[in-house]
CSV table of C-alpha atoms in Angstrom, one decimal:
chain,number,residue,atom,x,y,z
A,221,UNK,CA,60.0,-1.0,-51.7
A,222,UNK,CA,62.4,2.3,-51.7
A,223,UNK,CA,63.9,2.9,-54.8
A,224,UNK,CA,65.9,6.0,-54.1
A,225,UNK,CA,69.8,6.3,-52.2
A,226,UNK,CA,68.4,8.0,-48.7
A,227,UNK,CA,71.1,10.0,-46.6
A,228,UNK,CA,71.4,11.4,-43.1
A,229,UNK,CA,73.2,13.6,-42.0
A,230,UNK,CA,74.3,11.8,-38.9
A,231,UNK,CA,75.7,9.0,-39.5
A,232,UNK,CA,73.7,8.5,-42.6
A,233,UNK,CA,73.0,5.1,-44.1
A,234,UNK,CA,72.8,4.3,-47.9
A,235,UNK,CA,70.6,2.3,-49.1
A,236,UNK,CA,70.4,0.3,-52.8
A,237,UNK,CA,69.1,-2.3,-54.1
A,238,UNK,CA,71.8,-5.6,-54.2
A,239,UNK,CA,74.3,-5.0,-56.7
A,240,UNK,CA,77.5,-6.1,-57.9
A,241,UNK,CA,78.8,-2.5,-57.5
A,242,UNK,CA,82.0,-2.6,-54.8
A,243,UNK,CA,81.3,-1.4,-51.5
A,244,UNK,CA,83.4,1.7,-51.2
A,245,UNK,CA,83.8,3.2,-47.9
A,246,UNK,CA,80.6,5.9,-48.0
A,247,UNK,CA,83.1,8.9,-47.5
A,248,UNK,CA,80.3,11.3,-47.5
A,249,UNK,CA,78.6,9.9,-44.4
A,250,UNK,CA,81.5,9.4,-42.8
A,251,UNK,CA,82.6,12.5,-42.8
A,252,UNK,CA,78.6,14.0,-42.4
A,253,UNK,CA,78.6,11.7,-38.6
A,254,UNK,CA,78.7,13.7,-35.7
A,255,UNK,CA,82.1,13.5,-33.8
A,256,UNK,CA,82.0,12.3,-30.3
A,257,UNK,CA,81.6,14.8,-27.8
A,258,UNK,CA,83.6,12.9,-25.3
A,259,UNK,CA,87.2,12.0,-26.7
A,260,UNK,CA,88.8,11.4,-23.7
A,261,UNK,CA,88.6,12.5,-19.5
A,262,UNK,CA,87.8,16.0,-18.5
A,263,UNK,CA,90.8,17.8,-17.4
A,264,UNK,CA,89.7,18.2,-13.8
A,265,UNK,CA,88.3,14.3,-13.6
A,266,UNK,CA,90.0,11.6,-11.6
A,267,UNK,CA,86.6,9.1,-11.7
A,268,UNK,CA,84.5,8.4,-14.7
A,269,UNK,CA,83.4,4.6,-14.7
A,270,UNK,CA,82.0,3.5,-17.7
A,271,UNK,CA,78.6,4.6,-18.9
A,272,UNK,CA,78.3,2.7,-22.0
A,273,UNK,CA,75.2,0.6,-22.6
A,274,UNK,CA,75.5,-2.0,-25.1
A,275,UNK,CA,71.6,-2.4,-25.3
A,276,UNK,CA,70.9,1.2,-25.4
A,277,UNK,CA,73.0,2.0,-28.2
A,278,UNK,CA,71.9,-1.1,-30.1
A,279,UNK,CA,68.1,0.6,-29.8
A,280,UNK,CA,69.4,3.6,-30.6
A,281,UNK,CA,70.8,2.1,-33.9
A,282,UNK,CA,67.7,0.3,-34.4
A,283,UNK,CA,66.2,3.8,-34.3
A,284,UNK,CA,68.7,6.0,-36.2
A,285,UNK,CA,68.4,3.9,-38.9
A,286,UNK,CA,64.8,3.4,-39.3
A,287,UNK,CA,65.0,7.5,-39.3
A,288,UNK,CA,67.3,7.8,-41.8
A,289,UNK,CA,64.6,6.8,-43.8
A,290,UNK,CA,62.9,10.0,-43.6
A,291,UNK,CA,64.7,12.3,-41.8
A,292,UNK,CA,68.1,12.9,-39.8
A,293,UNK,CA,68.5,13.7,-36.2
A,294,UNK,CA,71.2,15.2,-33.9
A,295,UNK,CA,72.6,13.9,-30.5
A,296,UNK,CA,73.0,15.7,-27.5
A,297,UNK,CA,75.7,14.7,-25.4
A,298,UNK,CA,75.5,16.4,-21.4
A,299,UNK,CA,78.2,18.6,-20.5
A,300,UNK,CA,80.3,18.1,-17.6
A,301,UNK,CA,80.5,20.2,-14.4
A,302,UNK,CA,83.6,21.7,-12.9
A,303,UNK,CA,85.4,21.7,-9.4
A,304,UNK,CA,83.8,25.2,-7.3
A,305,UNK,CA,87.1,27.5,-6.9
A,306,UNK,CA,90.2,26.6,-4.9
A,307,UNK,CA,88.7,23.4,-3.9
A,308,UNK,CA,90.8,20.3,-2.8
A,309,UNK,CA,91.5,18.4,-5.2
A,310,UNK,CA,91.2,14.2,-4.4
A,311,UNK,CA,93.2,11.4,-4.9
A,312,UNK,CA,97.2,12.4,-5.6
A,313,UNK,CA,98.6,9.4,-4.7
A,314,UNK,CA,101.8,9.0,-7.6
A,315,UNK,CA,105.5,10.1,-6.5
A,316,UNK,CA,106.2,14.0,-7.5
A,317,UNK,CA,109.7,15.2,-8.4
A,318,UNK,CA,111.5,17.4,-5.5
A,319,UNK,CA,111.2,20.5,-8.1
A,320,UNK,CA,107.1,21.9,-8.6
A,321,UNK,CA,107.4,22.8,-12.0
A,322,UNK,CA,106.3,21.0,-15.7
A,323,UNK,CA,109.6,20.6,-16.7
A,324,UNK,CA,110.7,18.7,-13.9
A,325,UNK,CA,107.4,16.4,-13.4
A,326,UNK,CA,108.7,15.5,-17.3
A,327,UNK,CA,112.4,15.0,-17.0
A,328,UNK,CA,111.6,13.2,-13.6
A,329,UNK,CA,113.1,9.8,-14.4
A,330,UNK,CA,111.5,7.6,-11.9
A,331,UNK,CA,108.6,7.9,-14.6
A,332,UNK,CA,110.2,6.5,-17.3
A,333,UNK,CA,111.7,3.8,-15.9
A,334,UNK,CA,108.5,2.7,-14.1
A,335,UNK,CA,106.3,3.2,-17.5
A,336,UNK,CA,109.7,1.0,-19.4
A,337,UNK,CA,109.0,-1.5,-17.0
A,338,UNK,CA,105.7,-2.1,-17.2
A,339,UNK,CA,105.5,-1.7,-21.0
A,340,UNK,CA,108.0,-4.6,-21.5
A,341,UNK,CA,105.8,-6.7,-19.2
A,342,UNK,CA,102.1,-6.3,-20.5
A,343,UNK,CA,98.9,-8.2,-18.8
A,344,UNK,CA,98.2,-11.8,-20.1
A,345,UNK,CA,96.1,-11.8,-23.7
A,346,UNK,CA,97.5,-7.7,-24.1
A,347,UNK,CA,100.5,-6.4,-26.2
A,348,UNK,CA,101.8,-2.8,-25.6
A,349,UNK,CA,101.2,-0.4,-28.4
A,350,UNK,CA,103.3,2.6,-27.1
A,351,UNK,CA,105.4,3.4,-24.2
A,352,UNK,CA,107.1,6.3,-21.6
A,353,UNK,CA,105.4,8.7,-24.0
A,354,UNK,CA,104.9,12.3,-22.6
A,355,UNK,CA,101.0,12.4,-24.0
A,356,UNK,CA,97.5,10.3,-23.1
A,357,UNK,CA,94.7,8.7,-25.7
A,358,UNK,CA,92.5,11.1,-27.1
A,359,UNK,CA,90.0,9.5,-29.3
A,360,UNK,CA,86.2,8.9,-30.2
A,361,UNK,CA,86.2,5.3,-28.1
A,362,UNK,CA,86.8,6.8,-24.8
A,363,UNK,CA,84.7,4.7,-22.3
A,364,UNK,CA,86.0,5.6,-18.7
A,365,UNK,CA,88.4,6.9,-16.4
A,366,UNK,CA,89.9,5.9,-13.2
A,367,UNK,CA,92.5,6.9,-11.1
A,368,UNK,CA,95.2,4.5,-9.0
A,369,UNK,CA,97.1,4.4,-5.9
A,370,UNK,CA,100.0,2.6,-8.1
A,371,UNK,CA,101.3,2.3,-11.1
A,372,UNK,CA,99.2,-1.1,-11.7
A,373,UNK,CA,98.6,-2.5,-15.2
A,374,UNK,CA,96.7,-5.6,-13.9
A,375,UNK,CA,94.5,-3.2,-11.9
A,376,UNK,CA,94.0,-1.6,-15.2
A,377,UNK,CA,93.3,-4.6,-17.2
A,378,UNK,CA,91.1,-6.1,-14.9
A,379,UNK,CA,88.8,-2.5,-15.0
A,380,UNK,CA,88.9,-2.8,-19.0
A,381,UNK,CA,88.3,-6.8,-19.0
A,382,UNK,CA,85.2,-5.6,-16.3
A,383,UNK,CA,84.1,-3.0,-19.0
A,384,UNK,CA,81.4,-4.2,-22.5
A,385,UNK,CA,83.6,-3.1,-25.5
A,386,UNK,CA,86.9,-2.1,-23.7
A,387,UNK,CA,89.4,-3.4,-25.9
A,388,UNK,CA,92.8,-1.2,-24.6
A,389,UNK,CA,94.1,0.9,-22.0
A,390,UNK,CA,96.2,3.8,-20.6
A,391,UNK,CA,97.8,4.1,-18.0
A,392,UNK,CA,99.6,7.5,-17.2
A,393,UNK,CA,101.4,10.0,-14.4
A,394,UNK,CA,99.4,13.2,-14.9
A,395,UNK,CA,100.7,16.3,-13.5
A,396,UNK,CA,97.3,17.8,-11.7
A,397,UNK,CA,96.6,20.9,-9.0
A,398,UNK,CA,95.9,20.3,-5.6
A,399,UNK,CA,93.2,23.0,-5.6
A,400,UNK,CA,91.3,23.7,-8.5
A,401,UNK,CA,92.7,27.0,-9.9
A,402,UNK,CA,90.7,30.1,-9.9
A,403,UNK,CA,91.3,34.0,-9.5
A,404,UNK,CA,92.1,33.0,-5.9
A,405,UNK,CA,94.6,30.0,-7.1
A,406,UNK,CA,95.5,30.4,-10.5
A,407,UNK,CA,98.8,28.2,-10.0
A,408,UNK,CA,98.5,26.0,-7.0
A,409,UNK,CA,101.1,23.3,-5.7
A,410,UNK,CA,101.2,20.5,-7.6
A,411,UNK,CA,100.7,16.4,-7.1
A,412,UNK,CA,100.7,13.4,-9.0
A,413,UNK,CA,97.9,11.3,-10.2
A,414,UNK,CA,98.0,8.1,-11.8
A,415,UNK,CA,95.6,7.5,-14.5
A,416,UNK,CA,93.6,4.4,-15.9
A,417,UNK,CA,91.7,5.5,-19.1
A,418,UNK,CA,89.6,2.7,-21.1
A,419,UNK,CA,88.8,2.5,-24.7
A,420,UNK,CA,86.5,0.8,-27.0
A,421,UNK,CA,89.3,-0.1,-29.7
A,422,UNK,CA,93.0,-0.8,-30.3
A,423,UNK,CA,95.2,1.9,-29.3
A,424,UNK,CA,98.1,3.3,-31.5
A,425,UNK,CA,100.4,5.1,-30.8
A,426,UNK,CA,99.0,7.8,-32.8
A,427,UNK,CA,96.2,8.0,-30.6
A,428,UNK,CA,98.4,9.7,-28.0
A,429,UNK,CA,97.9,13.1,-28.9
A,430,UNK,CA,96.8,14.8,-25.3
A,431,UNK,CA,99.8,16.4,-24.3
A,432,UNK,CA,98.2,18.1,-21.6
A,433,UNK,CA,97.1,21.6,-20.6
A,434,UNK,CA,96.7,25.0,-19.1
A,435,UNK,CA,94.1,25.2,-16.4
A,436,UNK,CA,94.8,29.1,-15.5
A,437,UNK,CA,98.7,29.4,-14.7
A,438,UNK,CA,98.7,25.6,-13.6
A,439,UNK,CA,100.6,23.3,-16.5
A,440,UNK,CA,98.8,19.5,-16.4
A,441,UNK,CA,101.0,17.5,-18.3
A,442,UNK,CA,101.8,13.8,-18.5
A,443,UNK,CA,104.5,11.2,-18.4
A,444,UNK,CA,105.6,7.6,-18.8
A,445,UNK,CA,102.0,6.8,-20.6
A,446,UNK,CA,102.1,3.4,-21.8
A,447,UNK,CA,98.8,1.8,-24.2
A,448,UNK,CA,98.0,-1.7,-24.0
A,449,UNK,CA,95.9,-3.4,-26.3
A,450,UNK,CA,94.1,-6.7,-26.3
A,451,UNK,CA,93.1,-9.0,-29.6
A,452,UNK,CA,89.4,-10.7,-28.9
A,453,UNK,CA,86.4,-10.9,-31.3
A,454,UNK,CA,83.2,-8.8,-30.8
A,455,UNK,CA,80.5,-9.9,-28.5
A,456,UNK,CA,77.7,-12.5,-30.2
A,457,UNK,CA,74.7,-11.1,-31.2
A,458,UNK,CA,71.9,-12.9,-30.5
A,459,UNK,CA,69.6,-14.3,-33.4
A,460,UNK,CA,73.1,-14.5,-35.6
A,461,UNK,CA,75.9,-16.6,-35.9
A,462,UNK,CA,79.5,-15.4,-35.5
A,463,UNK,CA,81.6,-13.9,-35.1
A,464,UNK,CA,83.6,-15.1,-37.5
A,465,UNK,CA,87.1,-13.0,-38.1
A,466,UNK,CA,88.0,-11.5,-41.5
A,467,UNK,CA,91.1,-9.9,-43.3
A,468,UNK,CA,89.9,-6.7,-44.6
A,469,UNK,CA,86.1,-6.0,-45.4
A,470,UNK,CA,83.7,-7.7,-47.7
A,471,UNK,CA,83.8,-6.8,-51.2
A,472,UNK,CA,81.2,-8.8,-52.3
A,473,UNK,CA,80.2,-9.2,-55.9
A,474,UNK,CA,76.6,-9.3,-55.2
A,475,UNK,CA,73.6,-9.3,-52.6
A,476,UNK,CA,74.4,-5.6,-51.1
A,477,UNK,CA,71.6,-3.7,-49.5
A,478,UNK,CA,74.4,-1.1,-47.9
A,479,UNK,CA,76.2,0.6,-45.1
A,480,UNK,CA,75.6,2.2,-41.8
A,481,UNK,CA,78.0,4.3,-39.9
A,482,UNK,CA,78.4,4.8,-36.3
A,483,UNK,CA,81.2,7.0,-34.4
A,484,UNK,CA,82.4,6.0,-30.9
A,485,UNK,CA,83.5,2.8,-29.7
A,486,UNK,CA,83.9,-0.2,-31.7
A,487,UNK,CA,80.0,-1.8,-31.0
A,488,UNK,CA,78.9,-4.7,-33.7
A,489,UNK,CA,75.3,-4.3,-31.7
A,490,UNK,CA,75.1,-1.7,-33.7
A,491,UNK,CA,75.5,-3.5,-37.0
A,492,UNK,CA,72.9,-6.0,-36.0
A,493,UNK,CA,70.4,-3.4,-34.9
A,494,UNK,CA,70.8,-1.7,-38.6
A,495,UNK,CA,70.7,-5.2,-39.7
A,496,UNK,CA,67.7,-6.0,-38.2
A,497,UNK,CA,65.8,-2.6,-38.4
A,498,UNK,CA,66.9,-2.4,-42.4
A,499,UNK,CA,65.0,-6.2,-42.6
A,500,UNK,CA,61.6,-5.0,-40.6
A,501,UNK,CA,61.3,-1.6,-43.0
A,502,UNK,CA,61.7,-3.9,-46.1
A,503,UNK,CA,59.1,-6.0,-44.7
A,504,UNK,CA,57.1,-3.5,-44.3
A,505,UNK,CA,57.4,-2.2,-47.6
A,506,UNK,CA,57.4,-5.4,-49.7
A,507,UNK,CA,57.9,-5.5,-53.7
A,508,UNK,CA,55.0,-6.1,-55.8
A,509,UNK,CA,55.6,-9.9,-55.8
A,510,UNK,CA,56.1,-9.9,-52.2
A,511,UNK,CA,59.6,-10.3,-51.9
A,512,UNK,CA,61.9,-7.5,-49.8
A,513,UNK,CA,65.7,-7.1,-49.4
A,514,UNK,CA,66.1,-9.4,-45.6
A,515,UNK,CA,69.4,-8.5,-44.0
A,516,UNK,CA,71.0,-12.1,-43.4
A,517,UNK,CA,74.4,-11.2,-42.7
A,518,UNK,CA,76.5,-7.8,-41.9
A,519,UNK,CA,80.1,-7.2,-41.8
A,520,UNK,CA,81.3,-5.3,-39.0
A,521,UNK,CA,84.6,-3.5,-38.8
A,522,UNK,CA,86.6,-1.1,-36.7
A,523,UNK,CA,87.5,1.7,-39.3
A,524,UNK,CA,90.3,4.3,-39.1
A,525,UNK,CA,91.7,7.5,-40.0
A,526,UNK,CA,95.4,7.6,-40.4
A,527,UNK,CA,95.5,4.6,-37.9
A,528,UNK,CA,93.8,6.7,-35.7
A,529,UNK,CA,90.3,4.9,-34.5
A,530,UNK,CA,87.1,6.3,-35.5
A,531,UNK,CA,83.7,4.2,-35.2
A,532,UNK,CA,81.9,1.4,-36.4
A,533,UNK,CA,81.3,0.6,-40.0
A,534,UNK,CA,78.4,-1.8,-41.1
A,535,UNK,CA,78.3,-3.7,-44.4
A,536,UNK,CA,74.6,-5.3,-45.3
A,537,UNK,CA,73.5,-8.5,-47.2
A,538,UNK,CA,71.0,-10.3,-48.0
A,539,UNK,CA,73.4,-13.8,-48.2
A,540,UNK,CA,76.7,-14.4,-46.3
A,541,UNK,CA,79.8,-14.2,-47.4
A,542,UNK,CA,83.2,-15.5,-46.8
A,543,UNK,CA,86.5,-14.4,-45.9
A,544,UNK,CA,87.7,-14.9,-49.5
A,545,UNK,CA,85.5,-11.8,-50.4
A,546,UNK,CA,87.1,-9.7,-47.3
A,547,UNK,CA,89.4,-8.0,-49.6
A,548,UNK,CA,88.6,-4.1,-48.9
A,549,UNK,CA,91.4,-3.5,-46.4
A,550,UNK,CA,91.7,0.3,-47.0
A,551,UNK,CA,91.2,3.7,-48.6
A,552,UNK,CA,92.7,6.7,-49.3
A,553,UNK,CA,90.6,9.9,-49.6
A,554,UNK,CA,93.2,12.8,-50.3
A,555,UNK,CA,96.1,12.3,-48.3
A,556,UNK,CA,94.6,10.5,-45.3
A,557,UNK,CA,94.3,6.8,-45.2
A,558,UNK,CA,91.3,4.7,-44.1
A,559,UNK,CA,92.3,1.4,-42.9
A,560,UNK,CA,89.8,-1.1,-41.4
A,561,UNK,CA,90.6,-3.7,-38.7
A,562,UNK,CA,88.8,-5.7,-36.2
A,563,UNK,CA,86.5,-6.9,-39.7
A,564,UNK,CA,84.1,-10.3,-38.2
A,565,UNK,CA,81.0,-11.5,-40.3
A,566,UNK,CA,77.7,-12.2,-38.3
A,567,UNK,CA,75.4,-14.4,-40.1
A,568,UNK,CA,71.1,-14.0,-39.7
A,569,UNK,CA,70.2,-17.6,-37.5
A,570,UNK,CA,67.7,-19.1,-39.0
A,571,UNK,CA,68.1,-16.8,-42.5
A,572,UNK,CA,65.2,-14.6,-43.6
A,573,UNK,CA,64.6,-16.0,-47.4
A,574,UNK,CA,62.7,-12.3,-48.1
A,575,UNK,CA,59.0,-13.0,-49.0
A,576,UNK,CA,55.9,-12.1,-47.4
């Protein structure tokens, strides 16, 4: 059996041995994960279906935590490509105001009320979480891009519903180049696309934080962006029961083995991979007596930074617990708040009773 706290440095897990201790958010391995490389579209994308693979990044769970054991690793993310220079520029179908300028594509009221509108009537089993703003969703849960012909919010919908983990949209007018600027073009004509981004979490309103940019002399900016949000449980896992919804996070007064960390979408999977790959080391690194510490349940919970979505955070057992115990629903480190939401309990089925 290990007897010592082990830490990675990407998105390290801490181990100990159950204990009545209170399980603390792990600030130190939260703030050690690597950030997401991809926090949003590319500025010259109008396509980027979702990539993410459930499976995949339960095995790679499965494996980051069975490293952090021993050692820590680092993930590389690709790099996108860009546009060659001058190029046209597809799709452009939104309405543009008479004047080509930034200022105008924002004050253009058309916009607002079309981004009103559809805010004040969001898709069944969704509630709008911001409206008309003048920025898009930046943050580490991005999952895809697509752009519209229309201003459609049950097209949108029906591409997050279509999507593993989506959990909220946003829908935008984005102020983009016809050609893609270069020496040649550094401030091209200008056209209107409509914008569907999907994300593995709730999005706030504080999330809006991509105002737009420069590419060369060419402004992109953005306007009437509205964020939808809808409220269903994580996926089963197989081999557990649950989900089963929470208030805040366990804080359990025994039976803690301890935490695992994981930036990016919201993705229990990933819990039950730690789960399962923290059971199969103990087993193979039995006490003296033959018992080990068998992970039968794991809380897993959305956890955020000044309401501002950030990964995955993993709680380990050895018994289940109840929502009586899910009374952790926050912490403040300095001045910025972590809050947790999105907290569901998955229970080992059958349980492993943690004996050779």
């Amino acid at each position: 059996m290990r007897s010592v706290c082990l830490v990675a440095a990407l998105a390290g897990f801490a181990y100990a041995a159950p204990s009545p201790a209170p399980q603390f958010m792990n600030f130190e391995e939260i703030e050690s994960a690597d950030t997401p490389v991809v926090t949003g579209p590319a500025i010259d994308a109008v396509s980027q279906p979702v990539s993410y693979d459930e499976p995949a990044a339960k095995e790679a769970a499965v494996q980051d935590t069975t490293q952090d054991l021993s050692s820590s690793s680092k993930r590389d993310l690709s790099k996108r490509g860009v546009n060659d220079p001058c190029s046209q520029q597809p799709d452009g179908y939104g309405p543009k105001p008479a004047t080509d300028s930034a200022e105008a594509f924002l004050a253009y009221q058309p916009f607002a009320d079309t981004a009103n509108a559809a805010a004040a009537n969001p898709p069944q089993g969704y509630t709008t979480s911001f409206q008309n703003l003048q920025a898009s969703v930046s943050a580490n849960s991005y999952l895809g891009l697509y752009t519209l012909k229309t201003y459609d919010t049950i097209k949108c919908q029906q591409l997050c519903d279509a999507a593993n983990l989506c959990t909220g949209f946003n829908l935008y007018f984005e102020r983009d180049p016809t050609l893609a600027p270069a020496d040649a073009c550094p401030n091209p004509a200008a056209f209107t696309n409509i914008k569907c981004t999907l994300w593995g979490s709730p999005i706030p309103k504080e999330t809006a934080t991509n105002k737009g940019q420069y590419r060369r002399d060419f402004h992109v900016v953005i306007a009437g962006s509205d964020g939808f949000t809808k409220n269903n449980p994580p996926s089963p896992q197989p081999g557990f029961s649950g989900p089963v919804e929470f208030g805040g996070a366990i804080n359990a007064p025994g039976n803690y083995i301890g935490q695992k960390y994981f930036p990016g979408p919201y993705d229990a999977g990933q819990c039950a991979g730690a789960c399962q790959a923290n059971t199969a080391y103990d087993h193979r690194h039995p006490r003296s007596d033959g018992t080990y510490d068998a992970c039968n349940f794991f809380n897993a919970y959305l956890l955020s930074k000044n309401n501002i979505p950030q990964g995955t955070y993993c709680g380990l057992y050895t018994k289940a617990w109840g929502k009586e115990y899910s009374t952790n629903y926050g912490q403040y480190r300095g001045s910025d708040y972590y809050s947790v939401s999105s907290s569901y309990g998955f229970t080992l089925d059958p349980l492993d009773p943690g004996h050779i």
